[in-house]
mmCIF file of C-alpha atoms (C1' of nucleotides) in Angstrom:
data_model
loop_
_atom_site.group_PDB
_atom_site.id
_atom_site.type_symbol
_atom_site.label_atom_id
_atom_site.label_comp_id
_atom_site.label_asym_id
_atom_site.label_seq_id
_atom_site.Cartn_x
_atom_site.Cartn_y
_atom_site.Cartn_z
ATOM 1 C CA UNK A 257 135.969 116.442 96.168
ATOM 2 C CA UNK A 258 135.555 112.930 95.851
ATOM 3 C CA UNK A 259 137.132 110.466 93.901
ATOM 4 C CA UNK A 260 136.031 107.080 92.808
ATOM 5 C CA UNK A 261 133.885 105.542 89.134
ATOM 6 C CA UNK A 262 131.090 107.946 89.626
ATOM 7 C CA UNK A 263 130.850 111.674 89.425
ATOM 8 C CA UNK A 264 131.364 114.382 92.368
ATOM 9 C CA UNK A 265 127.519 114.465 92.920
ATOM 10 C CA UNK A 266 126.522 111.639 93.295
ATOM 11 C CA UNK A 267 129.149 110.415 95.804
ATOM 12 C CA UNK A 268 129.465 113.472 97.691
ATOM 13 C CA UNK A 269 129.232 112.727 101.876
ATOM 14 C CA UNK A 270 126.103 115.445 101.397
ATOM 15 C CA UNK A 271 124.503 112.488 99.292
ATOM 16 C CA UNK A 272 125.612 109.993 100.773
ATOM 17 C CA UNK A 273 123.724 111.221 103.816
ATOM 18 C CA UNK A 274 120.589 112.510 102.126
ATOM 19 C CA UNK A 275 120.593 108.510 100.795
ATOM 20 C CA UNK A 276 121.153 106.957 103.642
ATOM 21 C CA UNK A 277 118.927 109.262 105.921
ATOM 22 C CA UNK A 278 116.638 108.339 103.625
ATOM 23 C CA UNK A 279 116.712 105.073 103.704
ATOM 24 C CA UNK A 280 117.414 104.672 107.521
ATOM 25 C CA UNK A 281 113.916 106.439 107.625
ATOM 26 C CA UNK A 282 112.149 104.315 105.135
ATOM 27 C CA UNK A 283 113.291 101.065 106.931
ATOM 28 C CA UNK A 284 112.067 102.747 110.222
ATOM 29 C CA UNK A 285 108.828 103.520 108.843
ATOM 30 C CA UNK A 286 108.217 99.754 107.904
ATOM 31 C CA UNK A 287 109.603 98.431 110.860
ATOM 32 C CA UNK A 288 107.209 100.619 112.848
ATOM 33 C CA UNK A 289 103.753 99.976 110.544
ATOM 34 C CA UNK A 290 103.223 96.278 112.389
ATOM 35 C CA UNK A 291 102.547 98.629 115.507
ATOM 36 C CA UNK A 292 99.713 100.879 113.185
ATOM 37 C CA UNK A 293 102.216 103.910 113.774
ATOM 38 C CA UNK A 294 104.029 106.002 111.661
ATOM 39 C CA UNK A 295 107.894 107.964 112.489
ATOM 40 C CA UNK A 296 105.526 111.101 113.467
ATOM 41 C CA UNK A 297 103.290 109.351 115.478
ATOM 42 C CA UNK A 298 106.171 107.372 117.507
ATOM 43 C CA UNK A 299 107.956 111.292 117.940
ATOM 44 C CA UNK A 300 104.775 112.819 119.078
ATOM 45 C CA UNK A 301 104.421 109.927 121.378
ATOM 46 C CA UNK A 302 107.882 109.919 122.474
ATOM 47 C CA UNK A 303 107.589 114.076 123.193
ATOM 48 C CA UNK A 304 104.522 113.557 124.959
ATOM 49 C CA UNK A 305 106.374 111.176 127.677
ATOM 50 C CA UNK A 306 109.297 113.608 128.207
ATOM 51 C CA UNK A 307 106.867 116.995 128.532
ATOM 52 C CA UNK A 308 103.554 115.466 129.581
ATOM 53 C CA UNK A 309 100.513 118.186 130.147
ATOM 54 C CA UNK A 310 101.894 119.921 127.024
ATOM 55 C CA UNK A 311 98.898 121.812 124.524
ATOM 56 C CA UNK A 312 98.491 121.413 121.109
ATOM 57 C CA UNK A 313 99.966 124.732 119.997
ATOM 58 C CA UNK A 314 103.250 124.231 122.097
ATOM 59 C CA UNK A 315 103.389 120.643 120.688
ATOM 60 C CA UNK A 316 103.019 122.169 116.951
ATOM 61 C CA UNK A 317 105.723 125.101 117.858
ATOM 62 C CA UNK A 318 108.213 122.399 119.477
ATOM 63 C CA UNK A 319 107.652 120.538 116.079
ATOM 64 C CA UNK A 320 107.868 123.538 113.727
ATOM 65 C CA UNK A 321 104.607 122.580 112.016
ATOM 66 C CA UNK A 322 101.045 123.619 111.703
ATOM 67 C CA UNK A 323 99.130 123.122 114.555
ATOM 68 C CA UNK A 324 95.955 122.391 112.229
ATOM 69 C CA UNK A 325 97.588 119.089 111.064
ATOM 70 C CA UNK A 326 98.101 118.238 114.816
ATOM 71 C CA UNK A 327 94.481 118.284 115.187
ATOM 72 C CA UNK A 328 93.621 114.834 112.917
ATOM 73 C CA UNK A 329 97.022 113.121 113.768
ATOM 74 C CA UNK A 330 95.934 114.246 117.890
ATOM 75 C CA UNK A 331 92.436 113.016 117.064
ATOM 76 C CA UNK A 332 93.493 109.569 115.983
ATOM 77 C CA UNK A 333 95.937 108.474 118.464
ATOM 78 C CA UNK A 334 93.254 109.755 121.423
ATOM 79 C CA UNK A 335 90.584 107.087 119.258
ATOM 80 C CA UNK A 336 92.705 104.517 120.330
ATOM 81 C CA UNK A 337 92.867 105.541 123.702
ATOM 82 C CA UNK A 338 96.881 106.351 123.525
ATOM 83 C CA UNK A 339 96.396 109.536 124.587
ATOM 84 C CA UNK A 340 93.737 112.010 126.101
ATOM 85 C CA UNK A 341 92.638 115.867 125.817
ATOM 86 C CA UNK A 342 92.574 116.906 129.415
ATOM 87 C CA UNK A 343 90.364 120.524 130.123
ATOM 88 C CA UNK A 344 92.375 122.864 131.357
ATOM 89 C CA UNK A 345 91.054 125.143 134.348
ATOM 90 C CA UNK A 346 93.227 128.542 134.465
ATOM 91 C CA UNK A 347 93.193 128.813 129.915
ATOM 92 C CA UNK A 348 89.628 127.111 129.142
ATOM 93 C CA UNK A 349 90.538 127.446 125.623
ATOM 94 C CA UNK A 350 93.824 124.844 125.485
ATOM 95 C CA UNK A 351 94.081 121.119 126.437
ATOM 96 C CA UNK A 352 96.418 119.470 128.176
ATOM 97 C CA UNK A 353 97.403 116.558 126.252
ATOM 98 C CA UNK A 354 98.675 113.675 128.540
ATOM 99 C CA UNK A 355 99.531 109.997 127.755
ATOM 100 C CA UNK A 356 97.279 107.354 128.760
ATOM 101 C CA UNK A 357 98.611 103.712 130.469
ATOM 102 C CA UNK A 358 98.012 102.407 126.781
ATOM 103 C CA UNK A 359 99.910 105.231 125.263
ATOM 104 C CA UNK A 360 103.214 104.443 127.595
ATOM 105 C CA UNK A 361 103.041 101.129 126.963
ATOM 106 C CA UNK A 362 102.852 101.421 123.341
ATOM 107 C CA UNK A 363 106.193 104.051 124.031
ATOM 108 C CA UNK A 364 108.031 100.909 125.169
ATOM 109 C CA UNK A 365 106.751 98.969 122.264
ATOM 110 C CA UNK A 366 108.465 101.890 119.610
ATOM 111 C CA UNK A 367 111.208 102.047 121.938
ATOM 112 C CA UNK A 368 111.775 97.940 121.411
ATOM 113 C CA UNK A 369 111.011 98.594 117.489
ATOM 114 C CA UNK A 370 113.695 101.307 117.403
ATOM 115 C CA UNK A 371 115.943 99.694 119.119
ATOM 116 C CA UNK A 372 116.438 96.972 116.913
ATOM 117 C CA UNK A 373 115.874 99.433 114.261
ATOM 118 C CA UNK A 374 119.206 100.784 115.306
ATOM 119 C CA UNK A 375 120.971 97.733 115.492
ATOM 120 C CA UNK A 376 120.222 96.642 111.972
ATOM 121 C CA UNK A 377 121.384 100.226 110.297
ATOM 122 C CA UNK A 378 124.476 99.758 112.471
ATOM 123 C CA UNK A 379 125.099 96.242 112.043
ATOM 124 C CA UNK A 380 128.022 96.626 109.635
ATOM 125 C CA UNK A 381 129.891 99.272 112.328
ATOM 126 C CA UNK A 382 131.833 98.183 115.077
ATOM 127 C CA UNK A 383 130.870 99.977 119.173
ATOM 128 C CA UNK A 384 134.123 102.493 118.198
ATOM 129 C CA UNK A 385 132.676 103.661 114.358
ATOM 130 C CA UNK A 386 128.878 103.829 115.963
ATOM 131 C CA UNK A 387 130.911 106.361 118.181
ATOM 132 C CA UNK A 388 132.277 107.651 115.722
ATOM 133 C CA UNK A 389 129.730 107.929 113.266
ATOM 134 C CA UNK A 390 126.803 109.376 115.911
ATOM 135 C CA UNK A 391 129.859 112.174 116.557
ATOM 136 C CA UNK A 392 130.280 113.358 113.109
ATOM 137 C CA UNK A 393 126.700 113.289 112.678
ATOM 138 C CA UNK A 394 126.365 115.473 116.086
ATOM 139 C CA UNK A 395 128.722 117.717 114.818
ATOM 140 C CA UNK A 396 126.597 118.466 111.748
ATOM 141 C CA UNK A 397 123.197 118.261 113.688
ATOM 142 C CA UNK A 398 124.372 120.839 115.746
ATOM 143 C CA UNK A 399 125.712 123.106 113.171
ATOM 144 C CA UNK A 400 122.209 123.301 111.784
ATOM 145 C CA UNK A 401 120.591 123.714 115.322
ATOM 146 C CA UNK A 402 118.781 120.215 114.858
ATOM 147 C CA UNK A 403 117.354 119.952 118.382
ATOM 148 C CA UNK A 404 117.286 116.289 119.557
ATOM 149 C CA UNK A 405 114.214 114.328 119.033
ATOM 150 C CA UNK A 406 112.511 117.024 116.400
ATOM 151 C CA UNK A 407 112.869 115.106 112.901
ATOM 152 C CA UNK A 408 112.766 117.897 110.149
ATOM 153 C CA UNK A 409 110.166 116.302 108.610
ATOM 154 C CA UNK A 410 107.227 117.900 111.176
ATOM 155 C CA UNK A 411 107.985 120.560 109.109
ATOM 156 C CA UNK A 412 105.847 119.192 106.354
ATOM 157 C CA UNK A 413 104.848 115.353 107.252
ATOM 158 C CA UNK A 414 102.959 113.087 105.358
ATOM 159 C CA UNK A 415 103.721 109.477 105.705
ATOM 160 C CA UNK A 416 107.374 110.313 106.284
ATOM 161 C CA UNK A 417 109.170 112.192 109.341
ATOM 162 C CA UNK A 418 110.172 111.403 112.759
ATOM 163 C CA UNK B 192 122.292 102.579 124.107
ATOM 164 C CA UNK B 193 123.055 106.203 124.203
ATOM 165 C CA UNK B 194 123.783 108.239 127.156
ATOM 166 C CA UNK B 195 122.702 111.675 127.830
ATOM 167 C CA UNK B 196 119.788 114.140 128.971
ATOM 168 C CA UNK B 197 117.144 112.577 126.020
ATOM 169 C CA UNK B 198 116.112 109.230 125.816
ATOM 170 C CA UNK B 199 118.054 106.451 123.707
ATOM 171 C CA UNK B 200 115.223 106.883 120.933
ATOM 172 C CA UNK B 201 116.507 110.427 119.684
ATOM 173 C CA UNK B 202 119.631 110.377 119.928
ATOM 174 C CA UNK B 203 120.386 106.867 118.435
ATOM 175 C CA UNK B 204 122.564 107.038 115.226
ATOM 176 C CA UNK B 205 119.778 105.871 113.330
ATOM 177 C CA UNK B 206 117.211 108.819 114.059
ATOM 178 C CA UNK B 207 120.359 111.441 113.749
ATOM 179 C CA UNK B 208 120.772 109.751 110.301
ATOM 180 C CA UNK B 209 117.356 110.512 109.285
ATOM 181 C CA UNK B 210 117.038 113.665 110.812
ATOM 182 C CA UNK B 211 121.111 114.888 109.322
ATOM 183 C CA UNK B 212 120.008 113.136 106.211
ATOM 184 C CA UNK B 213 116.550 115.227 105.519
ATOM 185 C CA UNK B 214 118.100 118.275 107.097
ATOM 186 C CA UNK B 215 120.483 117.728 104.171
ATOM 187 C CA UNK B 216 118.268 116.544 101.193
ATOM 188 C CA UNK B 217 116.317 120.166 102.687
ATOM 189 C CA UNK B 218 119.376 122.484 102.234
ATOM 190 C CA UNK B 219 119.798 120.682 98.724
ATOM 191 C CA UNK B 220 116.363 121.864 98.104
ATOM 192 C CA UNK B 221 116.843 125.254 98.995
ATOM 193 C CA UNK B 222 119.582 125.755 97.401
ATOM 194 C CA UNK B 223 118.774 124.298 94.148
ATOM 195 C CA UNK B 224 115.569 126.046 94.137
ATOM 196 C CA UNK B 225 116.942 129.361 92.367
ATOM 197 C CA UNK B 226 117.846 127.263 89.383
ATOM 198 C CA UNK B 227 114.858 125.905 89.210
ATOM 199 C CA UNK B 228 115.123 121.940 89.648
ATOM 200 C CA UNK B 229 114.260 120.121 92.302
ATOM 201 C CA UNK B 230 116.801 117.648 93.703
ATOM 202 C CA UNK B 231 115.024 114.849 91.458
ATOM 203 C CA UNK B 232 115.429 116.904 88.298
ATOM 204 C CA UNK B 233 118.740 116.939 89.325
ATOM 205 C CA UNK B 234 119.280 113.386 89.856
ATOM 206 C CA UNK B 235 117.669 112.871 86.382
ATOM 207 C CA UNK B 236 119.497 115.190 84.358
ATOM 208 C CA UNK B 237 122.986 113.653 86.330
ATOM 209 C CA UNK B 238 121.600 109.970 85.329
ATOM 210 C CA UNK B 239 120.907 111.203 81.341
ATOM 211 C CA UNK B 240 124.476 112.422 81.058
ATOM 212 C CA UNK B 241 125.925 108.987 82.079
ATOM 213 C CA UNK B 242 123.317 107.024 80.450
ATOM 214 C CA UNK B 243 122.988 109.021 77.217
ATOM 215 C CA UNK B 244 120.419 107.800 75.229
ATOM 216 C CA UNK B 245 118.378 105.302 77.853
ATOM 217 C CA UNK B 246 114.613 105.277 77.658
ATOM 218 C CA UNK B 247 111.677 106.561 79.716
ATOM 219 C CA UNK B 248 111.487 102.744 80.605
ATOM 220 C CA UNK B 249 115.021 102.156 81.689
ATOM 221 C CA UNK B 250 115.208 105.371 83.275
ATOM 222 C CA UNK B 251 112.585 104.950 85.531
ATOM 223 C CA UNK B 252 113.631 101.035 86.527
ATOM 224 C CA UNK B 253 116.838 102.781 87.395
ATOM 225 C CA UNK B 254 115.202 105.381 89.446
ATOM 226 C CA UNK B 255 112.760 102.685 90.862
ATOM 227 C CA UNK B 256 109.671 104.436 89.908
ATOM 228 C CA UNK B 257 106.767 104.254 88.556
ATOM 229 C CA UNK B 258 106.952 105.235 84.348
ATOM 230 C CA UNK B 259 103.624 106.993 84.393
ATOM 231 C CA UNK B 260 105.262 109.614 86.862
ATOM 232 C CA UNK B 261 108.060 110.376 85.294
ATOM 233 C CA UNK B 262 106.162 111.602 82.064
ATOM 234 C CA UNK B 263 105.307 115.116 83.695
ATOM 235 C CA UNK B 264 108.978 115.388 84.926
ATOM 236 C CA UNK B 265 110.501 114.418 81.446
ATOM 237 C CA UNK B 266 107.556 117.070 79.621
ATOM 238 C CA UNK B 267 109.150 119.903 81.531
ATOM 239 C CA UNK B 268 112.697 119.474 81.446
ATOM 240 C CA UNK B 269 111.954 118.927 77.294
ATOM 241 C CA UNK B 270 110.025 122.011 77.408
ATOM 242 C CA UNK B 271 113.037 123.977 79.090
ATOM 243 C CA UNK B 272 115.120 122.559 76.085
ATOM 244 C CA UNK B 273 117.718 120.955 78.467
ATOM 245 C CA UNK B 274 116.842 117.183 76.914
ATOM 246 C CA UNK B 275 115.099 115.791 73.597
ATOM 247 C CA UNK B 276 112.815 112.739 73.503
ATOM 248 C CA UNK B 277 114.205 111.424 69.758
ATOM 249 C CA UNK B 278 112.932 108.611 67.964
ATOM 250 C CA UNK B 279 114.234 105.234 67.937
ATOM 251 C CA UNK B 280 114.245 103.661 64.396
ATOM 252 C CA UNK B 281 114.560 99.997 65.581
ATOM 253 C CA UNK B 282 111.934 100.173 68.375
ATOM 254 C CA UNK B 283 109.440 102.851 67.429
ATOM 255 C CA UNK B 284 107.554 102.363 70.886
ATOM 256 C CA UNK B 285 110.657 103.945 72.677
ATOM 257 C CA UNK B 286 112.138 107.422 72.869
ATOM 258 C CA UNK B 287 115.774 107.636 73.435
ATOM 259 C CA UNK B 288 116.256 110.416 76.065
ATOM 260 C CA UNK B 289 119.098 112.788 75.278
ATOM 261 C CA UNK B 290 120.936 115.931 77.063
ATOM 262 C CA UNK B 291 121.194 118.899 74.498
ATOM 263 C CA UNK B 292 123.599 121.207 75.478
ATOM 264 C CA UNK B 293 121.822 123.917 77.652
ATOM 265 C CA UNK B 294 120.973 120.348 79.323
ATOM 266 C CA UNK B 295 124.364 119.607 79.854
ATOM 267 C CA UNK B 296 125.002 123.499 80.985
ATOM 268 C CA UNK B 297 122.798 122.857 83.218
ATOM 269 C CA UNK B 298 124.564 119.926 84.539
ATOM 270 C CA UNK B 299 127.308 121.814 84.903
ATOM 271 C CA UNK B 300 125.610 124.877 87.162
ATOM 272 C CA UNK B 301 123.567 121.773 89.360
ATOM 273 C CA UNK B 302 127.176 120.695 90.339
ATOM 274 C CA UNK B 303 128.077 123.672 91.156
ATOM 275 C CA UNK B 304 125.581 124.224 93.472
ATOM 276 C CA UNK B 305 125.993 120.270 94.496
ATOM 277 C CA UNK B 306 129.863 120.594 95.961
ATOM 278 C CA UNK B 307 128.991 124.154 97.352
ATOM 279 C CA UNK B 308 126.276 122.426 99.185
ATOM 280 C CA UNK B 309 128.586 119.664 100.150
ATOM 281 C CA UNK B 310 130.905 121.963 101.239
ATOM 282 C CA UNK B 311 128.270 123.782 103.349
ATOM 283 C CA UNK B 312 127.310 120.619 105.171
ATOM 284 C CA UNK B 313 130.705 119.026 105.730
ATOM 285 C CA UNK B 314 131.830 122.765 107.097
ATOM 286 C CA UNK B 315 132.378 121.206 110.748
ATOM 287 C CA UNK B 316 134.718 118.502 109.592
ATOM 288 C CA UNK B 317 138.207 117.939 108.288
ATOM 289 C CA UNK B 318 139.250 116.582 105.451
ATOM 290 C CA UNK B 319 140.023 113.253 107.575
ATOM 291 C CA UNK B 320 136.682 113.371 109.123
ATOM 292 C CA UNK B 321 134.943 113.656 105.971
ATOM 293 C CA UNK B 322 136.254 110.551 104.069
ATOM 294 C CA UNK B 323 135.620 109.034 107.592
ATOM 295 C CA UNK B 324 132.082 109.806 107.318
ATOM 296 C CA UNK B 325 132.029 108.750 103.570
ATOM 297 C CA UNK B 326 133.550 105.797 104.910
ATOM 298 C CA UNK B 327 130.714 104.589 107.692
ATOM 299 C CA UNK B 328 128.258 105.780 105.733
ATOM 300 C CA UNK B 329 129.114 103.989 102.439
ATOM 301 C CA UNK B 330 129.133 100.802 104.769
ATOM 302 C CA UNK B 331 125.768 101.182 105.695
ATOM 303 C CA UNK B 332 124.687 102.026 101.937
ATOM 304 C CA UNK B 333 126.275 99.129 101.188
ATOM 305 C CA UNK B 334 124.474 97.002 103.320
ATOM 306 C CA UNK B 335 120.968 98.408 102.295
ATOM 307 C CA UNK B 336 121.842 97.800 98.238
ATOM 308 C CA UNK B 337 121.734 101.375 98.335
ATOM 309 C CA UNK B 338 123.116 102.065 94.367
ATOM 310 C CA UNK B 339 125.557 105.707 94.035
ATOM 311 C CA UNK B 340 123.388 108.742 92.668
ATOM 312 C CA UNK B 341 119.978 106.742 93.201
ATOM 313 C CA UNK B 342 117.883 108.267 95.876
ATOM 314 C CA UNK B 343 115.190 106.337 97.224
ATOM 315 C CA UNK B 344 112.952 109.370 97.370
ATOM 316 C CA UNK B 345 112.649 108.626 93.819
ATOM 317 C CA UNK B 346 109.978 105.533 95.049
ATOM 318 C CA UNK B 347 107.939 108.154 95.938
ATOM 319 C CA UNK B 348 108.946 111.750 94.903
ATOM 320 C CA UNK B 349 107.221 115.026 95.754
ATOM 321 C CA UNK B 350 109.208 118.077 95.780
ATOM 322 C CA UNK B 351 112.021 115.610 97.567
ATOM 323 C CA UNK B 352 114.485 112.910 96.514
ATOM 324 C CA UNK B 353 117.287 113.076 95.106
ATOM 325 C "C1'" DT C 123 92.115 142.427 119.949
ATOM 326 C "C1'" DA C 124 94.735 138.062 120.341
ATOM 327 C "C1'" DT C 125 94.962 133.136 120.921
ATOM 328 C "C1'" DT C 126 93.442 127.970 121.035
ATOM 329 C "C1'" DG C 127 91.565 124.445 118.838
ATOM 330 C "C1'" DT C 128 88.849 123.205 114.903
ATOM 331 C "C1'" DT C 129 86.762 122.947 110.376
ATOM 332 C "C1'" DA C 130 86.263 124.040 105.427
ATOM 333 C "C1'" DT C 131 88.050 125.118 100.995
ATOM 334 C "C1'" DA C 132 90.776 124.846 97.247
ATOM 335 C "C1'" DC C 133 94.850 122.915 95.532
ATOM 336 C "C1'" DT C 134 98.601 119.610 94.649
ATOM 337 C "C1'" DC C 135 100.304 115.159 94.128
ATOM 338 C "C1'" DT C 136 99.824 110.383 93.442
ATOM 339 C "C1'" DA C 137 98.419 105.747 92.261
ATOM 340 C "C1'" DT C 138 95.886 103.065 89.209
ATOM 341 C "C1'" DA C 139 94.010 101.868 85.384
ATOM 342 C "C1'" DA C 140 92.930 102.649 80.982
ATOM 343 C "C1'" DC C 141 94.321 103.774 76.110
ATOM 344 C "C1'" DT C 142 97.435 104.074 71.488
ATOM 345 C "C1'" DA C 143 100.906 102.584 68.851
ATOM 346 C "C1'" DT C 144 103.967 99.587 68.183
ATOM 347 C "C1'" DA C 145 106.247 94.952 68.636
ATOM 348 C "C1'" DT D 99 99.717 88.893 73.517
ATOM 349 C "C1'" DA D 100 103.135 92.038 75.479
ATOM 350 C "C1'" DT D 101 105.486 96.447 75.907
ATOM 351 C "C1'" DA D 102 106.491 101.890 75.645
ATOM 352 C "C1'" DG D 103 104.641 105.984 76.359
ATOM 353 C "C1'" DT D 104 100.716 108.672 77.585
ATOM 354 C "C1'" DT D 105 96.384 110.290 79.555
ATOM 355 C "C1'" DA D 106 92.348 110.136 82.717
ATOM 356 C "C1'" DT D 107 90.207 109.431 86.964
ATOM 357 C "C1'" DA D 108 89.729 109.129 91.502
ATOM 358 C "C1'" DG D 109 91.725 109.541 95.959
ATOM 359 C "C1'" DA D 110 94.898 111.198 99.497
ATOM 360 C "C1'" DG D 111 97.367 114.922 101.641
ATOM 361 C "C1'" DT D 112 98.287 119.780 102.247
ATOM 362 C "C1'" DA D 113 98.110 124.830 103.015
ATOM 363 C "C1'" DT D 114 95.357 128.523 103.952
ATOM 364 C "C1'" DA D 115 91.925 130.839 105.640
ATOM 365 C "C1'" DA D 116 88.045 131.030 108.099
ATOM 366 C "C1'" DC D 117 85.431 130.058 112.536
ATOM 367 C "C1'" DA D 118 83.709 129.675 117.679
ATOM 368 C "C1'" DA D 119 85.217 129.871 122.263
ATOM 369 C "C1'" DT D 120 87.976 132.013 125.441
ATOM 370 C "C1'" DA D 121 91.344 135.253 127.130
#
DNA sequence: TATTGTTATACTCTATAACTATA
DNA sequence: TATAGTTATAGAGTATAACAATA
């Protein structure tokens, strides 16, 4: 399938993309640990902005992961006053979780860090193969129903995913 | 630097890179997992058949992990009979690791399952898009020192990498 | 009876540092 | 004194199942 000094496996665009997804998330995760976040807290974050008032079991369902790991990842970024548990009044049992002033502003801050992030993975592609490239990659993303924004990795996330 | 209904975060070629990329090394998984390897026993028993002989040492430099972890790995892929740990008579601190030939079988059925895989996840794309997406992702390998067939889950492997 | 958020338990995986046998 | 392979220990992370409050 492919050709080249090294066997089929290894060189294989399915590899080639585990590799570099891989690493693309790696390099995001250091980038991002100056800020005392990691790719699932930036995501959860970033989802909170874009569907604000949202609880923690429709959070965990939009994520596809347990909501009873929410609960200590939910708990820490509230400590630091990113984000806040709001009572509801019609379903006393769920909170609304809504970002604080401090929680937007550290948004921007990822949204800086990933930025740049994004310019370094790309730095060796010109504006027409970033085109390109975020195309192909669509075309796949879609074939497996990735939904934008929801990093497999909720799915089971330790230090990795987002 | 993206357009679109979500915000420039999520749909950035870097975060569809990580999330194509695990979606990938996920299928990979799954699909492996009737066989009874996981992607990094996979990787390993690849690496053994082109480095016949190497030690537990080497290997793991290679792999860019730590020796200590690849013990358990190497105990139950001897234990399936698919390699031998054999005795080195000019260094005997080292084992030479060594494919026997259900090993190499093995091999065989893993790649297989590798370019069905590859086949699965390039099913959107012609043949010209695929060596196009080979192409912009080998640059960016490239550019991270990325090495062919080396995963960098290996740095820290769970039921991932490779 | 079902659901939300939470906590507790048992289990897995890992990093680190020891240890042995060789060199 | 240094290295290869191994084992032990302690810690982190997880899944699962409970639980109290509410519907």
């Amino acid at each position: 399938m492919n050709s080249g000094r090294h066997n089929a496996i290894s060189t294989s665009v399915a590899f080639l993309l585990a590799q570099v997804g891989a690493c693309a998330s790696d390099e995001f995760a250091k980038v991002l640990a100056p800020l005392k976040f990691t790719p699932g807290d930036a995501g959860i974050i970033r989802l909170l902005k874009s569907s604000p008032g949202i609880s923690q079991q429709e959070l965990a369902r939009k994520l596809e992961m347990h909501a009873s790991r929410l609960v200590a990842v939910i708990d820490a970024l509230e400590s630091r006053g990113l984000l806040a548990r709001q009572a509801n009044a019609t379903d006393r049992r769920t909170h609304s979780l809504e970002l604080t002033d401090a929680g937007s502003e550290a948004l921007r801050q990822i949204g800086q860090v990933a930025r740049r992030h994004n310019e370094a993975v790309c730095a060796s592609l010109d504006d027409n193969e970033r085109n390109q490239l975020a195309e192909l990659l669509g075309r796949i993303a879609g074939q497996y129903g990735l939904r934008p924004g929801v990093h497999p990795g909720y799915k089971n996330l330790g230090r990795n995913g987002g």
